[in-house]
Each structure stands twice: as structure tokens, then as C-alpha cells.
Coordinates of C-alpha atoms in Angstrom, one line a residue:
M1 CA 6.2 26.3 16.3
T2 CA 7.2 27.6 12.9
R3 CA 10.7 27.4 11.5
G4 CA 12.3 29.9 9.1
A5 CA 10.7 33.1 7.8
R6 CA 7.3 34.1 9.2
F7 CA 4.5 35.1 6.9
S8 CA 1.0 36.2 7.9
P9 CA -1.8 33.9 6.5
R10 CA -3.3 37.0 5.0
Q11 CA -0.1 37.9 3.3
E12 CA -0.1 36.5 -0.3
V13 CA 3.0 34.4 -0.7
D14 CA 4.4 33.2 -4.0
F15 CA 3.9 29.5 -3.2
V16 CA 2.3 27.3 -0.6
V17 CA 3.7 23.8 -0.6
I18 CA 1.4 21.2 1.0
G19 CA 3.5 18.4 2.5
S20 CA 7.2 18.4 3.5
G21 CA 8.2 14.8 2.4
A22 CA 10.4 13.6 -0.4
A23 CA 8.8 15.9 -3.0
G24 CA 7.6 18.8 -0.8
G25 CA 11.0 19.3 0.7
V26 CA 12.7 19.5 -2.7
I27 CA 10.1 21.8 -4.1
A28 CA 10.4 24.2 -1.1
K29 CA 14.2 24.2 -1.3
E30 CA 14.3 24.8 -5.0
L31 CA 11.7 27.6 -5.0
A32 CA 13.1 29.4 -1.9
T33 CA 16.7 29.3 -3.3
R34 CA 15.3 30.8 -6.5
G35 CA 14.1 33.8 -4.5
F36 CA 10.4 33.0 -4.0
D37 CA 8.5 33.3 -0.7
V38 CA 7.3 29.8 0.3
V39 CA 5.1 28.5 3.1
V40 CA 5.2 24.8 3.7
L41 CA 2.2 23.4 5.5
E42 CA 2.8 20.0 7.3
Q43 CA 0.2 18.2 9.3
G44 CA 2.8 16.6 11.6
P45 CA 5.3 18.1 14.1
Y46 CA 8.7 19.5 13.3
L47 CA 11.2 17.3 15.2
R48 CA 14.9 17.6 15.6
E49 CA 17.4 14.7 15.6
H50 CA 17.8 14.8 19.4
E51 CA 14.1 14.2 19.8
F52 CA 14.1 10.9 17.9
K53 CA 14.3 7.6 19.9
H54 CA 15.1 4.0 19.5
D55 CA 11.7 3.1 21.1
E56 CA 10.1 0.2 19.4
L57 CA 7.0 0.2 21.6
G58 CA 6.5 3.9 21.3
Y59 CA 7.2 4.4 17.7
L60 CA 5.7 1.3 16.2
F61 CA 2.8 0.6 18.5
N62 CA 1.9 4.1 19.5
Q63 CA 2.5 5.5 16.0
E64 CA 4.6 8.5 17.2
I65 CA 5.7 9.3 13.7
M66 CA 2.6 8.2 11.8
G67 CA 0.1 9.7 14.2
P68 CA -2.4 7.9 16.5
P69 CA -4.5 5.5 14.3
Q70 CA -7.7 6.4 16.2
E71 CA -7.3 10.0 15.1
H72 CA -6.8 9.0 11.4
P73 CA -9.1 6.1 10.7
Q74 CA -9.0 4.4 7.3
T75 CA -11.4 2.0 5.7
F76 CA -10.6 -0.8 3.3
R77 CA -12.4 -3.1 0.8
R78 CA -11.3 -5.3 -2.1
T79 CA -13.9 -4.2 -4.6
E80 CA -16.4 -1.3 -5.0
A81 CA -19.2 -3.9 -4.6
E82 CA -18.2 -4.4 -1.0
E83 CA -18.8 -2.1 2.0
A84 CA -15.5 -0.8 3.3
Q85 CA -14.6 -1.7 6.9
L86 CA -12.5 0.1 9.4
W87 CA -9.0 -1.4 9.1
G88 CA -6.0 -1.6 11.5
P89 CA -3.8 -0.9 13.2
P90 CA -1.8 -0.8 11.2
S91 CA -3.8 1.3 8.8
P92 CA -3.9 0.1 5.2
L93 CA -2.2 3.3 3.9
I94 CA 1.1 3.7 5.8
Y95 CA 2.9 7.1 5.9
A96 CA 4.5 9.5 8.3
R97 CA 2.9 12.6 9.7
V98 CA 6.1 14.7 10.5
V99 CA 8.2 17.3 8.8
G100 CA 10.2 15.3 6.3
G101 CA 7.3 12.9 5.7
S102 CA 7.9 9.3 5.0
S103 CA 11.5 10.0 4.0
V104 CA 12.1 10.3 7.8
H105 CA 11.3 6.6 8.4
F106 CA 11.9 4.9 5.0
T107 CA 14.5 2.1 4.4
G108 CA 16.5 4.2 2.0
N109 CA 16.5 1.9 -1.1
Y110 CA 17.3 4.4 -3.9
W111 CA 17.0 2.7 -7.3
R112 CA 16.7 4.8 -10.5
F113 CA 14.0 3.8 -12.9
R114 CA 15.3 2.5 -16.2
E115 CA 14.5 3.5 -19.7
I116 CA 11.9 0.7 -20.0
D117 CA 9.8 2.1 -17.1
F118 CA 8.8 5.1 -19.1
V119 CA 7.8 3.3 -22.4
E120 CA 6.5 -0.1 -21.4
R121 CA 3.2 0.4 -23.1
S122 CA 4.9 1.1 -26.5
R123 CA 7.2 -1.9 -26.1
L124 CA 4.7 -4.4 -24.8
G125 CA 1.3 -3.2 -26.1
P126 CA -1.9 -2.8 -24.2
I127 CA -3.0 -5.0 -21.3
A128 CA -6.7 -5.6 -21.3
G129 CA -8.7 -4.0 -18.4
T130 CA -5.9 -1.8 -17.2
G131 CA -4.8 1.8 -17.7
F132 CA -1.3 0.7 -18.9
A133 CA 0.3 3.7 -20.6
D134 CA 3.6 5.4 -21.4
W135 CA 4.9 8.3 -19.4
P136 CA 4.9 11.7 -21.3
L137 CA 8.7 11.9 -20.6
T138 CA 11.7 9.6 -21.0
Y139 CA 14.6 8.4 -18.8
D140 CA 17.0 10.7 -20.7
E141 CA 14.9 13.7 -19.8
L142 CA 14.9 12.7 -16.1
E143 CA 18.6 11.5 -15.9
P144 CA 20.1 14.9 -14.9
Y145 CA 17.6 15.2 -12.1
Y146 CA 18.4 11.7 -10.8
T147 CA 22.0 12.8 -10.7
Q148 CA 21.0 15.9 -8.8
V149 CA 19.2 13.8 -6.2
E150 CA 22.2 11.6 -5.7
W151 CA 24.6 14.5 -5.1
E152 CA 22.3 16.9 -3.2
I153 CA 20.3 14.4 -1.2
G154 CA 23.2 12.0 -0.7
V155 CA 23.1 8.4 -2.1
S156 CA 25.7 5.8 -1.3
G157 CA 26.4 3.2 -4.1
A158 CA 28.3 1.9 -7.1
P159 CA 27.1 1.2 -10.6
G160 CA 25.8 -2.3 -11.3
P161 CA 25.7 -4.4 -14.5
F162 CA 22.1 -3.5 -15.3
D163 CA 22.1 0.1 -14.3
P164 CA 20.8 2.7 -16.8
P165 CA 23.2 5.4 -18.2
R166 CA 24.4 8.0 -15.7
S167 CA 26.1 11.3 -16.2
R168 CA 28.1 11.3 -13.0
P169 CA 29.3 8.7 -10.4
F170 CA 27.8 8.2 -7.0
P171 CA 28.9 10.9 -4.5
V172 CA 30.0 8.3 -1.9
P173 CA 30.9 4.6 -2.0
P174 CA 28.5 1.8 -1.0
L175 CA 27.8 1.1 2.6
P176 CA 29.8 -1.8 4.1
V177 CA 28.3 -5.2 3.2
K178 CA 26.5 -7.1 5.9
S179 CA 26.2 -10.8 6.6
S180 CA 22.9 -10.9 4.7
G181 CA 24.6 -9.2 1.7
V182 CA 27.4 -11.7 1.7
L183 CA 25.1 -14.7 1.8
F184 CA 22.7 -13.2 -0.7
E185 CA 25.5 -12.5 -3.1
R186 CA 26.9 -16.0 -2.6
G187 CA 23.5 -17.6 -3.3
A188 CA 22.7 -15.4 -6.2
R189 CA 26.1 -16.0 -8.0
K190 CA 25.6 -19.8 -7.6
L191 CA 22.4 -19.4 -9.6
G192 CA 24.1 -17.3 -12.3
L193 CA 22.7 -14.0 -11.1
H194 CA 24.4 -10.6 -10.9
P195 CA 24.2 -9.1 -7.4
Q196 CA 25.4 -5.6 -6.9
P197 CA 25.9 -3.0 -4.1
A198 CA 22.6 -1.5 -3.1
P199 CA 22.2 2.3 -3.8
M200 CA 21.0 3.7 -0.5
A201 CA 19.9 7.1 0.7
I202 CA 22.1 6.6 3.8
L203 CA 25.6 8.1 3.9
S204 CA 28.6 5.7 4.1
Q205 CA 31.0 8.7 4.4
P206 CA 30.6 12.4 5.4
H207 CA 28.9 14.3 2.6
N208 CA 27.5 17.9 2.4
E209 CA 28.4 18.5 6.0
R210 CA 26.4 15.5 7.2
S211 CA 27.5 12.6 9.3
P212 CA 27.8 9.0 8.0
C213 CA 25.8 6.0 9.3
V214 CA 26.7 4.8 12.8
H215 CA 25.1 1.3 12.1
C216 CA 22.7 1.5 15.0
G217 CA 20.2 -0.9 13.3
F218 CA 17.1 1.4 13.6
C219 CA 16.5 2.6 10.0
T220 CA 13.2 1.3 8.7
L221 CA 10.2 2.8 10.5
F222 CA 12.5 5.0 12.6
A223 CA 14.0 8.4 12.2
C224 CA 17.8 8.8 12.1
E225 CA 19.3 10.3 15.2
V226 CA 22.5 11.4 13.5
G227 CA 21.1 12.7 10.2
A228 CA 22.9 10.0 8.1
K229 CA 19.6 9.0 6.5
S230 CA 19.0 11.3 3.6
S231 CA 15.5 12.5 4.5
S232 CA 14.1 15.8 3.4
L233 CA 14.3 16.8 7.1
S234 CA 18.1 16.3 7.1
T235 CA 18.9 17.6 3.6
V236 CA 16.8 20.1 1.7
I237 CA 14.5 21.5 4.3
P238 CA 17.3 23.1 6.3
I239 CA 18.6 24.8 3.1
A240 CA 15.1 26.1 2.3
V241 CA 14.7 27.5 5.8
A242 CA 18.2 29.1 5.7
T243 CA 17.2 31.2 2.8
G244 CA 15.0 33.3 5.0
R245 CA 12.2 32.9 2.4
C246 CA 10.7 29.7 3.5
E247 CA 8.5 29.1 6.5
V248 CA 7.8 25.5 7.6
R249 CA 4.4 25.6 9.5
P250 CA 4.0 22.3 11.3
L251 CA 0.9 20.9 12.9
S252 CA -1.1 22.5 10.1
T253 CA -3.9 20.2 8.7
V254 CA -5.1 21.4 5.3
Y255 CA -8.7 20.7 4.6
R256 CA -9.6 22.7 1.5
L257 CA -8.1 24.5 -1.5
V258 CA -10.2 27.6 -2.2
T259 CA -10.7 28.7 -5.7
D260 CA -12.1 32.0 -7.2
A261 CA -14.6 32.5 -10.0
T262 CA -12.0 31.9 -12.6
G263 CA -11.0 28.5 -11.2
R264 CA -7.7 29.6 -9.8
V265 CA -6.6 28.6 -6.3
T266 CA -6.4 31.7 -4.0
E267 CA -6.2 30.3 -0.5
V268 CA -5.2 27.1 1.4
A269 CA -7.6 26.5 4.3
Y270 CA -6.1 24.7 7.3
W271 CA -6.4 24.1 11.1
D272 CA -3.5 24.8 13.4
E273 CA -2.6 22.6 16.3
N274 CA -5.3 24.2 18.5
G275 CA -8.0 23.7 15.9
T276 CA -8.1 27.4 14.9
E277 CA -9.0 27.9 11.2
H278 CA -6.7 29.8 8.9
A279 CA -6.4 30.4 5.2
Q280 CA -3.1 31.2 3.6
L281 CA -3.2 33.4 0.6
A282 CA -1.0 32.2 -2.3
K283 CA -0.2 33.0 -5.9
A284 CA 0.2 29.3 -6.6
V285 CA 0.0 26.0 -4.8
V286 CA 2.2 22.9 -5.1
L287 CA 0.5 19.8 -3.6
C288 CA 2.9 17.2 -2.3
A289 CA 0.9 15.4 0.3
N290 CA 1.4 11.8 -1.0
G291 CA -0.6 9.7 -3.3
A292 CA -3.4 9.3 -0.8
E293 CA -3.7 12.6 1.0
T294 CA -3.2 14.6 -2.2
A295 CA -6.2 12.8 -3.8
R296 CA -8.3 13.3 -0.6
L297 CA -7.7 17.0 -0.5
L298 CA -8.6 17.5 -4.2
L299 CA -11.8 15.5 -3.7
M300 CA -12.7 17.5 -0.6
S301 CA -12.1 20.8 -2.5
E302 CA -15.2 20.4 -4.7
S303 CA -17.2 23.5 -5.7
T304 CA -19.8 24.6 -8.2
R305 CA -17.1 24.9 -10.9
F306 CA -15.5 21.6 -9.8
P307 CA -18.4 19.5 -8.6
H308 CA -16.5 16.2 -8.6
G309 CA -13.4 17.6 -6.8
L310 CA -10.7 20.1 -7.8
A311 CA -8.7 19.2 -10.9
N312 CA -10.9 16.2 -11.6
S313 CA -12.5 16.8 -15.0
S314 CA -11.0 13.5 -16.1
G315 CA -12.6 11.7 -13.2
L316 CA -9.3 10.1 -12.4
V317 CA -8.3 11.8 -9.2
G318 CA -7.8 9.0 -6.7
K319 CA -7.9 6.3 -9.5
Y320 CA -5.1 4.0 -10.8
L321 CA -3.6 3.5 -7.4
M322 CA -0.5 1.3 -7.6
A323 CA 1.1 -0.1 -4.5
N324 CA 4.2 -2.2 -5.7
G325 CA 4.1 -5.9 -4.9
L326 CA 6.1 -7.5 -2.1
S327 CA 7.0 -11.1 -1.3
F328 CA 9.2 -12.5 1.5
A329 CA 11.0 -15.6 2.4
W330 CA 13.0 -16.3 5.6
G331 CA 16.2 -18.3 6.0
V332 CA 18.0 -19.6 9.1
F333 CA 21.8 -20.1 9.0
E334 CA 24.2 -22.1 11.0
H335 CA 26.4 -19.2 12.1
P336 CA 25.3 -15.8 13.7
L337 CA 24.4 -13.1 11.2
N338 CA 23.5 -10.3 13.7
E339 CA 21.3 -8.7 11.1
H340 CA 19.6 -6.5 13.7
K341 CA 22.7 -4.2 13.4
S342 CA 23.3 -1.5 10.8
Q343 CA 21.2 -0.5 7.8
Q344 CA 18.8 -2.9 6.2
V345 CA 20.1 -3.5 2.7
T346 CA 23.6 -3.9 1.2
R347 CA 23.1 -6.0 -1.9
I348 CA 20.4 -6.2 -4.6
V349 CA 19.7 -8.4 -7.7
L350 CA 18.1 -6.8 -10.7
D351 CA 18.3 -9.7 -13.2
F352 CA 14.5 -10.0 -13.4
Y353 CA 13.8 -6.2 -13.7
D354 CA 12.2 -6.4 -17.2
T355 CA 9.1 -8.1 -18.2
D356 CA 9.8 -11.5 -19.8
P357 CA 7.0 -12.7 -22.1
A358 CA 8.2 -16.3 -21.5
R359 CA 6.9 -16.0 -18.0
G360 CA 3.3 -15.7 -19.3
F361 CA 2.5 -12.5 -17.3
Y362 CA 3.4 -8.9 -17.1
G363 CA 5.9 -7.6 -14.5
G364 CA 9.4 -7.4 -13.2
G365 CA 11.4 -6.1 -10.2
G366 CA 14.3 -6.6 -8.0
M367 CA 15.4 -8.4 -4.8
D368 CA 17.3 -7.6 -1.7
A369 CA 18.3 -9.3 1.6
R370 CA 17.5 -7.8 5.0
F371 CA 16.1 -8.4 8.5
L372 CA 13.0 -6.2 8.7
T373 CA 11.9 -6.8 12.3
F374 CA 12.7 -5.7 15.8
P375 CA 12.6 -7.6 19.1
I376 CA 9.0 -7.1 20.0
L377 CA 7.7 -7.8 16.5
F378 CA 10.1 -10.7 16.2
G379 CA 8.7 -12.3 19.4
L380 CA 5.1 -11.7 18.3
Q381 CA 5.2 -12.9 14.7
D382 CA 8.5 -13.5 13.0
G383 CA 10.8 -15.5 15.2
V384 CA 9.6 -19.1 14.8
P385 CA 9.7 -21.3 11.7
P386 CA 6.5 -22.9 10.6
G387 CA 5.6 -25.8 12.9
G388 CA 7.8 -24.5 15.7
P389 CA 6.8 -23.9 19.3
T390 CA 4.6 -20.9 20.1
W391 CA 4.7 -20.9 23.9
G392 CA 6.8 -21.8 26.9
A393 CA 10.5 -22.5 27.4
E394 CA 11.0 -24.1 24.0
Y395 CA 9.5 -21.0 22.4
K396 CA 11.9 -18.7 24.3
R397 CA 14.9 -20.9 23.3
T398 CA 13.9 -20.8 19.7
L399 CA 13.6 -17.0 19.7
R400 CA 17.1 -16.7 21.3
E401 CA 18.6 -18.9 18.7
T402 CA 16.9 -17.6 15.6
Y403 CA 17.1 -13.8 16.3
T404 CA 20.8 -13.6 15.4
H405 CA 20.7 -16.4 12.7
M406 CA 17.9 -15.2 10.4
M407 CA 17.5 -13.0 7.3
Q408 CA 14.9 -12.3 4.7
V409 CA 15.0 -12.2 0.9
V410 CA 12.5 -9.7 -0.3
G411 CA 11.0 -9.3 -3.8
H412 CA 9.9 -5.8 -5.0
T413 CA 7.6 -5.9 -8.0
T414 CA 5.4 -4.0 -10.4
S415 CA 1.7 -3.2 -9.9
L416 CA -0.6 -2.7 -12.9
P417 CA -2.8 0.5 -13.0
L418 CA -6.4 -0.4 -12.5
Q419 CA -9.2 2.3 -12.2
S420 CA -10.9 0.0 -9.7
N421 CA -7.9 0.4 -7.3
N422 CA -8.4 3.8 -5.8
V423 CA -8.6 6.1 -2.8
T424 CA -11.9 7.9 -2.2
L425 CA -13.7 9.7 0.6
D426 CA -15.5 7.4 3.1
P427 CA -19.2 8.4 3.2
T428 CA -19.6 7.8 7.0
V429 CA -16.3 7.5 8.8
K430 CA -14.6 10.8 9.9
D431 CA -11.1 11.6 11.2
V432 CA -10.4 13.6 14.3
W433 CA -10.9 16.8 12.4
G434 CA -14.2 15.8 11.0
R435 CA -12.9 15.2 7.5
P436 CA -14.0 12.1 5.5
A437 CA -11.7 9.2 6.2
L438 CA -9.6 7.8 3.4
R439 CA -11.2 4.7 1.9
L440 CA -8.9 2.3 0.1
T441 CA -10.2 -0.1 -2.6
Y442 CA -7.5 -2.5 -3.7
K443 CA -7.3 -5.9 -5.4
D444 CA -4.1 -7.1 -7.1
H445 CA -4.2 -7.9 -10.8
P446 CA -3.6 -11.6 -11.4
D447 CA -0.3 -10.7 -13.1
D448 CA 0.8 -8.8 -10.0
M449 CA 0.2 -11.9 -7.8
A450 CA 2.0 -14.1 -10.4
M451 CA 5.0 -11.8 -10.3
M452 CA 5.1 -11.8 -6.5
R453 CA 4.9 -15.6 -6.5
F454 CA 7.8 -15.7 -9.1
F455 CA 10.0 -13.6 -6.8
Q456 CA 9.2 -15.7 -3.7
E457 CA 10.3 -18.8 -5.5
K458 CA 13.5 -17.1 -6.6
A459 CA 14.1 -16.0 -3.0
L460 CA 13.8 -19.6 -1.7
E461 CA 16.3 -20.7 -4.4
I462 CA 18.8 -18.0 -3.3
L463 CA 18.5 -18.9 0.4
D464 CA 19.0 -22.6 -0.4
A465 CA 22.0 -21.8 -2.6
A466 CA 23.4 -19.6 0.2
G467 CA 23.4 -22.5 2.6
A468 CA 20.3 -21.8 4.7
T469 CA 19.6 -24.7 7.1
K470 CA 15.9 -24.0 6.8
A471 CA 14.0 -21.6 4.5
W472 CA 10.3 -20.9 4.2
P473 CA 8.0 -18.4 2.4
V474 CA 5.8 -15.9 4.2
P475 CA 2.3 -16.8 3.0
L476 CA 1.6 -14.7 -0.1
Q477 CA -1.5 -12.6 0.3
E478 CA -3.3 -9.9 -1.7
T479 CA -2.2 -6.4 -0.9
S480 CA -3.9 -4.8 2.1
L481 CA -1.0 -2.7 3.4
V482 CA 0.2 0.1 1.1
A483 CA 3.4 2.2 1.7
H484 CA 3.9 3.3 -1.9
M485 CA 0.9 5.3 -3.0
L486 CA 1.4 5.9 -6.7
G487 CA -0.7 7.0 -9.7
T488 CA -3.7 8.7 -8.2
C489 CA -3.2 11.9 -10.1
R490 CA -1.4 10.5 -13.1
M491 CA 0.7 12.6 -15.5
G492 CA -0.1 12.8 -19.3
D493 CA -0.5 15.1 -22.3
D494 CA -4.3 14.5 -22.7
P495 CA -6.5 16.2 -20.0
R496 CA -9.2 13.5 -20.7
T497 CA -6.9 10.7 -19.5
S498 CA -4.7 12.4 -16.9
V499 CA -4.7 14.9 -14.1
V500 CA -1.4 16.8 -14.5
D501 CA 0.7 17.6 -17.5
R502 CA 4.3 16.6 -18.1
Y503 CA 5.5 19.5 -15.8
H504 CA 3.0 18.6 -13.0
R505 CA 0.6 21.5 -13.7
A506 CA -3.0 20.5 -13.1
H507 CA -4.8 20.5 -16.5
D508 CA -7.9 22.2 -15.0
V509 CA -6.2 24.7 -12.7
S510 CA -3.4 26.9 -14.0
N511 CA -1.8 27.8 -10.7
L512 CA -2.0 24.3 -9.1
F513 CA 0.9 21.8 -9.3
I514 CA 0.8 18.2 -8.0
C515 CA 4.1 16.5 -7.4
D516 CA 4.5 13.4 -5.4
G517 CA 3.9 9.7 -6.1
S518 CA 0.4 10.4 -7.3
S519 CA 1.8 11.6 -10.7
F520 CA 3.2 8.2 -11.6
V521 CA 1.9 6.5 -14.8
T522 CA 3.4 3.1 -14.1
S523 CA 4.6 1.7 -10.8
G524 CA 8.3 1.1 -11.4
R525 CA 9.9 -1.8 -9.6
G526 CA 9.2 -1.2 -6.0
Q527 CA 11.5 1.7 -5.0
P528 CA 9.8 5.0 -6.1
T529 CA 11.3 7.6 -3.8
M530 CA 14.3 8.6 -5.9
T531 CA 12.0 9.0 -8.9
I532 CA 9.6 11.1 -6.8
Q533 CA 12.5 13.4 -5.9
A534 CA 13.9 13.6 -9.5
L535 CA 10.5 14.6 -10.7
A536 CA 10.3 17.2 -8.0
Y537 CA 13.6 18.8 -9.0
R538 CA 12.5 18.8 -12.6
A539 CA 9.1 20.3 -11.7
A540 CA 10.5 23.0 -9.5
E541 CA 12.9 24.1 -12.3
H542 CA 9.9 24.5 -14.6
I543 CA 7.7 26.1 -12.1
G544 CA 10.3 28.6 -11.2
R545 CA 10.9 29.5 -14.8
S546 CA 7.2 29.8 -15.5
A547 CA 6.7 32.1 -12.5
R548 CA 9.5 34.4 -13.6
R549 CA 7.8 34.6 -17.0
G550 CA 4.5 35.5 -15.5
E551 CA 2.9 32.3 -16.7
I552 CA 1.5 31.2 -13.3

């Protein structure tokens, strides 16, 4: 079922936006409110708030938001010398297939990048064997759009001691602090650190005619039933549809961008939910499918003019994938914490955000406290400390006691850009539509592993200082599960070393724009969604102006 205006596929619209997530929703809203006709193609369903459920078994095991894994197989390998193997469930690349994209099921951590994120290469110098580079824009250029995200999307928070400059305060105050936040703050302060309220894309108070959080506890991996989570589905897409100029066309699986003899995109070919083929005519296309699907579509859109994939004269489409590092440590406390309630995160620590040469390796990041598990998952894998019982009455007793007494401290870290980390087309495995499956090749740089280890050690120190009766690390492993797909169509001024320019226009195709996590040059510190949306607001402003001037 379509939502909003209705356009015939053979009617040339101003823009087709592929993907309706964090970036696609913003792009659609901005272009439609500027008076352009927009069709949004989304491979997943268009669900309303009353259709979402607190069903751990259905959502997490049957993949009701992400799509059945057997229909979307993925393969994985560490290096290109290996043969990729079918992987999962869960699949190595994790993202939602639903209107609103992964903004529907994300945790909601909304950190701005800092000034250093955009100029690290200039500050630190080259790192051998990597594609470490500066962005072609600065924090100051992006700051107004960060502010726009906070106020239009809705971010709860308060400035912290290490925050970059801002032109306007947060629109609503921080969410109420949880037990994990109190303990995390206590432990961090004992160690001389500077905890602060977590900026979250979840409303603490009514804002923009939306309801605040009801503290149900089902945030991460679930959709919000009251619209308090600031997803594209709850914020910008309704505005786009209300203009009468935007049609959201769900259950539409794009398989090719069709170009003419001059190299311009003229049509977007897709299948509807019945498998019927269509091709939507468009004056321009904005590709916002995420850092994996965007690269796959470009690689599948090869032609005589573009033999290695569309917009790929640099050979970098799909390359320089960055995942953001993660490390975890558990702590058990004497008194009940009841962390299964409310949103995930209420306090963060950013003392180790910057690279410190004294550590001997590149990287930085932030930390938070949370309880990222649900009853079934807890019983299967998380609920028992190392060496504890795994079966029988004692196991059940341990689960009952630990479920309400535990919390995690999580480290979110940098990932270096390596050409050898990439998404490509699997030569043999196909998805339910017959498209080549996504093939992930990923091996962490030694500095990435060292940074994750550093944060895990800090997490254990904080848990101990907070009074945990027992604390232990989750075994640190190389990345094989990627939720942040960054850098596969990197931004830059030089067409030989980048895929899109500073305004997200493909160097090779004048009416094709790429705006999602794929345009990132460096990984940031583990929370990319706010920057994805700030870039989308900036890109849409430029695209709209260029279209009015006849430059597209």
C-alpha cells in the first residue's frame, strides 16, 4: 500500500529517494516541502505504531523488522584470500527492512561528532596501510544541521564538559537517570572521569506534537509503540507525506539504476511485493539505502559505460567499510537495578574521545551503561557469570537473581578505513529475488582491537569503583556483526579517491546523489546516526538549490 501522493511509474518525478531510514526520510521531507515531487522506494513494509509489538520471540528470532534471514542471505570472510561462507542468523550486516529503516529499532544514542573527527588525518598524520583521510567539510559547516536534527527530529539532552560548540540548546531535557546511570556516574567520578547525561533520540517531554517516553523497556531492536523514539517513521516521513508531493512506496525492492547514453540515471527498476517489475522515471535519484545496500545497488547497476558498477570509476564503491568497535563488561550489584525497564542509556563518558599518542595506538570513543538483553536472550546467553551453572534448579535460581541485578558498561570506538574491509557481490549465493547476496569481508585493524581492549579495561574499573559484587568482560572478538555500515562510498574532492563530492553528488553521474553512512570518511566514535541526518539536511538543502538553478 502506498502512502501520500500517487505517481505513475511512467510519470517522470523530480526525485526518487531509495531508502526511507535516517537519511532517506530527511531527504524526502526536505525535498517535498521545497515543492518537488518525490517517490520513496522502500523494500520493507509501511507499519503504523499500533502494529508494533513487544514480542521478543517474533521480532528478534523471526526477524519481523529485519526480514526473514533465509530470504536475505549474506556471506562473510575475514580476508579476500578466504572463501566466504553463509553466515547467521544473525546476519553479519544488521539493518531493518521497514519504512523508517534502522531508525525504527535503534537505541537512540545521538552524539554529535566533534571538530577532531573531520580533521584527524591533518592532526595525526598518515597511518600506514589505511585510507585515513580528512573529510572535505568541517564541524563548523555541519553544526547548523546538527542543531536542525536536534530540534526537528527531537533529541533529549544537556551539554556536557567535552561537547563541541553548539548554536542552540537541546529542545527537551535529558531522560530520567536509571540505576545503571547512577552507578556508572558514581564509578566514573571515583576514577576522576566526567560523566554526563546521554543525548538520546527519545523524547523526555512532549515535542513537535509527539508523546514522550513511557519507559516500557523495549527500545533497542524494537519499534516504539507511542512514537517517542525519534525515528524517521515518527518524525520526518509524516511531514513529507502531508505535503501531497511525496509518495512512500513500500515493499519495493530496487535492483537496478538505469542510465542513458550520456551516463545520467533515467529510471529506477524495482519489483513490487508481487514480484512485478516496474521502472520509475526520475529527473534525479538520491540513494539512501545504507552503507551495504547502497554499494550493492551501484555494483549491480553496471553497464558498458560503467563496467565496474555505477559511479565506480575510483574503484572504491563498497571499499573502506568501517563498523565501529564495541566492547562489553557485565557487573552484578547487591541491590536490584531493574534495568529491563525504560530506555537503554542515561549517562555517558567521553573522557577518552580523542586519540592519545601515549596509548601507542590510534583511536578513541565513549562509554555508556545499559542492559542490552531481553528475557529469552538473557536465559540463553547472558544471565550467568563465568563458571556459573548452566542447567537445572541452580541455573534457574541464578537467572532469577541476576536478571534484576545486572548492567553492562559498553565501549564505542573508532574503526580505521581499510580497502580490504568491504561489501561486494557474492558470485554464487542469491537472495529471494535472485540478486547477488551481500558478501562482507572484514578484519579489524590491530589498533581497533587495542582500542576495544582499552575500553573494556576501563569498563571493569568503573564497575569495580561503582561497587559491583562481581564483574567480568565479554570475551573480545574480531568484528563479525556490523550495525554501523560506514564509508563504502566515501566523500571527497578528488574523483580518483572518493565516490561522492562534498555535497553527496556522485563524481561520475551528475543526477545521482548518495547520502547515508556510506559517505563517511572516518568512523567517528560509535554513534553515527545523528551525523548521517545532519549530512542529509545539508545535502537536501544543496540538492534543492541546485535543482532550482537547473544544475541537476
